[in-house]
PDB file of C-alpha atoms in Angstrom:
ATOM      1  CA  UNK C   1      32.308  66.957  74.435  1.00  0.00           C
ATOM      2  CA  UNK C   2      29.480  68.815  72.112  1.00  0.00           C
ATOM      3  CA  UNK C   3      28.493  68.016  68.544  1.00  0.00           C
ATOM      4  CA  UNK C   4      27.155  70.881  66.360  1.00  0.00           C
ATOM      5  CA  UNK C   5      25.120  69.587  63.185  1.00  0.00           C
ATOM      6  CA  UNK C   6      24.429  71.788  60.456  1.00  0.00           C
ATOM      7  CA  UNK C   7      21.090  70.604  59.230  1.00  0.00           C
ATOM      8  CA  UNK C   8      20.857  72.612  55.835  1.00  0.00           C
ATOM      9  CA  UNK C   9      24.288  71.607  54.991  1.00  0.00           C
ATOM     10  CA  UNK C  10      23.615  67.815  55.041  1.00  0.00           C
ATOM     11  CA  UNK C  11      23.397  66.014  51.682  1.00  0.00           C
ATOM     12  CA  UNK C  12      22.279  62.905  52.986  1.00  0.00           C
ATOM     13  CA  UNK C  13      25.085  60.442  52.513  1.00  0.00           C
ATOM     14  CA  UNK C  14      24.339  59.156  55.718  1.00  0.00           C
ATOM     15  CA  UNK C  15      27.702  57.971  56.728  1.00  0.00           C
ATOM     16  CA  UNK C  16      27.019  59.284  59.979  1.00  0.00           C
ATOM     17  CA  UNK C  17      24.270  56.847  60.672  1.00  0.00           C
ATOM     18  CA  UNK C  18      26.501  53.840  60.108  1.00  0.00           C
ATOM     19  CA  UNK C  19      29.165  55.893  62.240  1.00  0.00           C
ATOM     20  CA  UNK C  20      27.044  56.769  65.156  1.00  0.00           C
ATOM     21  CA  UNK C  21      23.516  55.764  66.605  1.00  0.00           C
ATOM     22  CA  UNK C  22      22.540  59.558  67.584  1.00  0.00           C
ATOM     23  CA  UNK C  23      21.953  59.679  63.911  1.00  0.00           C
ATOM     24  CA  UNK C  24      18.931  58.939  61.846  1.00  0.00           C
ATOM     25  CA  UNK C  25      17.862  58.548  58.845  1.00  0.00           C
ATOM     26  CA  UNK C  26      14.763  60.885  57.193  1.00  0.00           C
ATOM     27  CA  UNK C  27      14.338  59.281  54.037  1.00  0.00           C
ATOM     28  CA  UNK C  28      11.314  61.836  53.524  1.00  0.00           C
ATOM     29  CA  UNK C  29      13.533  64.741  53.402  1.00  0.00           C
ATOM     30  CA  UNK C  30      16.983  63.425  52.040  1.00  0.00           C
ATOM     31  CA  UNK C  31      19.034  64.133  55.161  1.00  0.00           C
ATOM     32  CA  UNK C  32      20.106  62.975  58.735  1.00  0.00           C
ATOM     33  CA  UNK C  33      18.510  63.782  61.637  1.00  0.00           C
ATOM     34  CA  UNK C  34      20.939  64.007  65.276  1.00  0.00           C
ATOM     35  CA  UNK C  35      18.503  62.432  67.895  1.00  0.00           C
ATOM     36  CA  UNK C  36      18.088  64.630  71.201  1.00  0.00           C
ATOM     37  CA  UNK C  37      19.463  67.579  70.095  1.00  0.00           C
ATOM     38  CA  UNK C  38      18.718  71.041  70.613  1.00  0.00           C
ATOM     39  CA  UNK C  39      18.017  73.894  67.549  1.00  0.00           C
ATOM     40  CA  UNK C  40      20.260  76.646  68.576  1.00  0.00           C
ATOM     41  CA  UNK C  41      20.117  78.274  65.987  1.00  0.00           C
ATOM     42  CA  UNK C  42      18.372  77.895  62.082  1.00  0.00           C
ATOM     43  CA  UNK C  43      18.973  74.459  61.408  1.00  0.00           C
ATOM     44  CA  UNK C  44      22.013  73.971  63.707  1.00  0.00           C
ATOM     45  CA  UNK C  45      21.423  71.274  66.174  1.00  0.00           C
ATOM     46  CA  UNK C  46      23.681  70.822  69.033  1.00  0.00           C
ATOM     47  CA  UNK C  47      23.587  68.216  71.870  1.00  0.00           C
ATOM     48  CA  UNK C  48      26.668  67.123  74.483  1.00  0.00           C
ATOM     49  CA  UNK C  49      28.171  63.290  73.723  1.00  0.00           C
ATOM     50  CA  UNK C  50      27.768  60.674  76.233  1.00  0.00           C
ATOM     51  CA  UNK C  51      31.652  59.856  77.471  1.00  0.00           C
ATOM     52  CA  UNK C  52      30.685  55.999  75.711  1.00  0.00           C
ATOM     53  CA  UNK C  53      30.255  57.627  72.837  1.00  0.00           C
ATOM     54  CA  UNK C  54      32.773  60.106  71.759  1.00  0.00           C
ATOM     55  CA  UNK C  55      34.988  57.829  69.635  1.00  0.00           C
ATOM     56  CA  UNK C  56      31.885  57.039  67.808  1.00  0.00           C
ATOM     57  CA  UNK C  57      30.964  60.855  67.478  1.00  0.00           C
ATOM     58  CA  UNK C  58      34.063  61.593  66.279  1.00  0.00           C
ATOM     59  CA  UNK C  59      34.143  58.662  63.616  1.00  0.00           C
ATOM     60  CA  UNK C  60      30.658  60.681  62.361  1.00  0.00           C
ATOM     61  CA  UNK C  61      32.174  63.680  62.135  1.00  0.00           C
ATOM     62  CA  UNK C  62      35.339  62.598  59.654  1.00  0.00           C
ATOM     63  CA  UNK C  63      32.833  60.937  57.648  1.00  0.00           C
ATOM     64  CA  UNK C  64      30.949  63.094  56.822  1.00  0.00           C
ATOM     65  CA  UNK C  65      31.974  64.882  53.283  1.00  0.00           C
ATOM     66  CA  UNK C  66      30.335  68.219  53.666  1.00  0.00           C
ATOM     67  CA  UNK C  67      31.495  68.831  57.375  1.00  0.00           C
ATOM     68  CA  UNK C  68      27.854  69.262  58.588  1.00  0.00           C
ATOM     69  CA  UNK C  69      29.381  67.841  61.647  1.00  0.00           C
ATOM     70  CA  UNK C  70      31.683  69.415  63.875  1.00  0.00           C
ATOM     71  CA  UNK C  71      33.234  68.376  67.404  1.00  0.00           C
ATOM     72  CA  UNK C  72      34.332  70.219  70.410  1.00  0.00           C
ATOM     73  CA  UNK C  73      35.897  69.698  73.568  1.00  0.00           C
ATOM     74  CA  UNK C  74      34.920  70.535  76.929  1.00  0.00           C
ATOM     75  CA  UNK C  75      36.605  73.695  76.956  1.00  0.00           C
ATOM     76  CA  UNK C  76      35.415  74.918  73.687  1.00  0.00           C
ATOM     77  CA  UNK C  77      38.085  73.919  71.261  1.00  0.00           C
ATOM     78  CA  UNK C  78      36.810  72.903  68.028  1.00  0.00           C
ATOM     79  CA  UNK C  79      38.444  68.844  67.052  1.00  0.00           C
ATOM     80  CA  UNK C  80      36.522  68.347  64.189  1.00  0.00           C
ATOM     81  CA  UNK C  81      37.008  69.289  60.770  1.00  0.00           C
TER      82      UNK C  81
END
């Protein structure tokens, strides 16, 4: 499983935090930060999920109300939104 975060989209809600550890907090710029990830493109981070923590991944992504966070499978398939 991948997550794709869309830095610039962010608001800074931070619901992901609470959802999932791999996110932080960066108070100084207003948004969330997705620990060990990779910029693969402008301000689209992307990192794989550790099996442990998929459900938790997942519960990051649905919280999230700008769908800065989006979910895929191992083949590719986008889950989530």
């Amino acid at each position: 499983m991948r997550v794709e975060y869309d830095y610039d989209t962010c608001i800074g809600m931070f619901q992901c935090v609470a959802e999932w550890d791999a996110f932080e907090r960066d108070e100084d710029a207003g948004k969330a930060v997705l620990a060990d990830s990779e910029e693969q493109e402008e301000d689209l981070f992307v990192r794989e999920v550790p099996d442990d923590a998929e459900l938790d991944a997942k519960f990051a992504a649905r919280s999230c109300p700008v769908d800065a966070i989006t979910i895929y499978d191992d083949d590719g398939e986008q889950l989530i939104p």
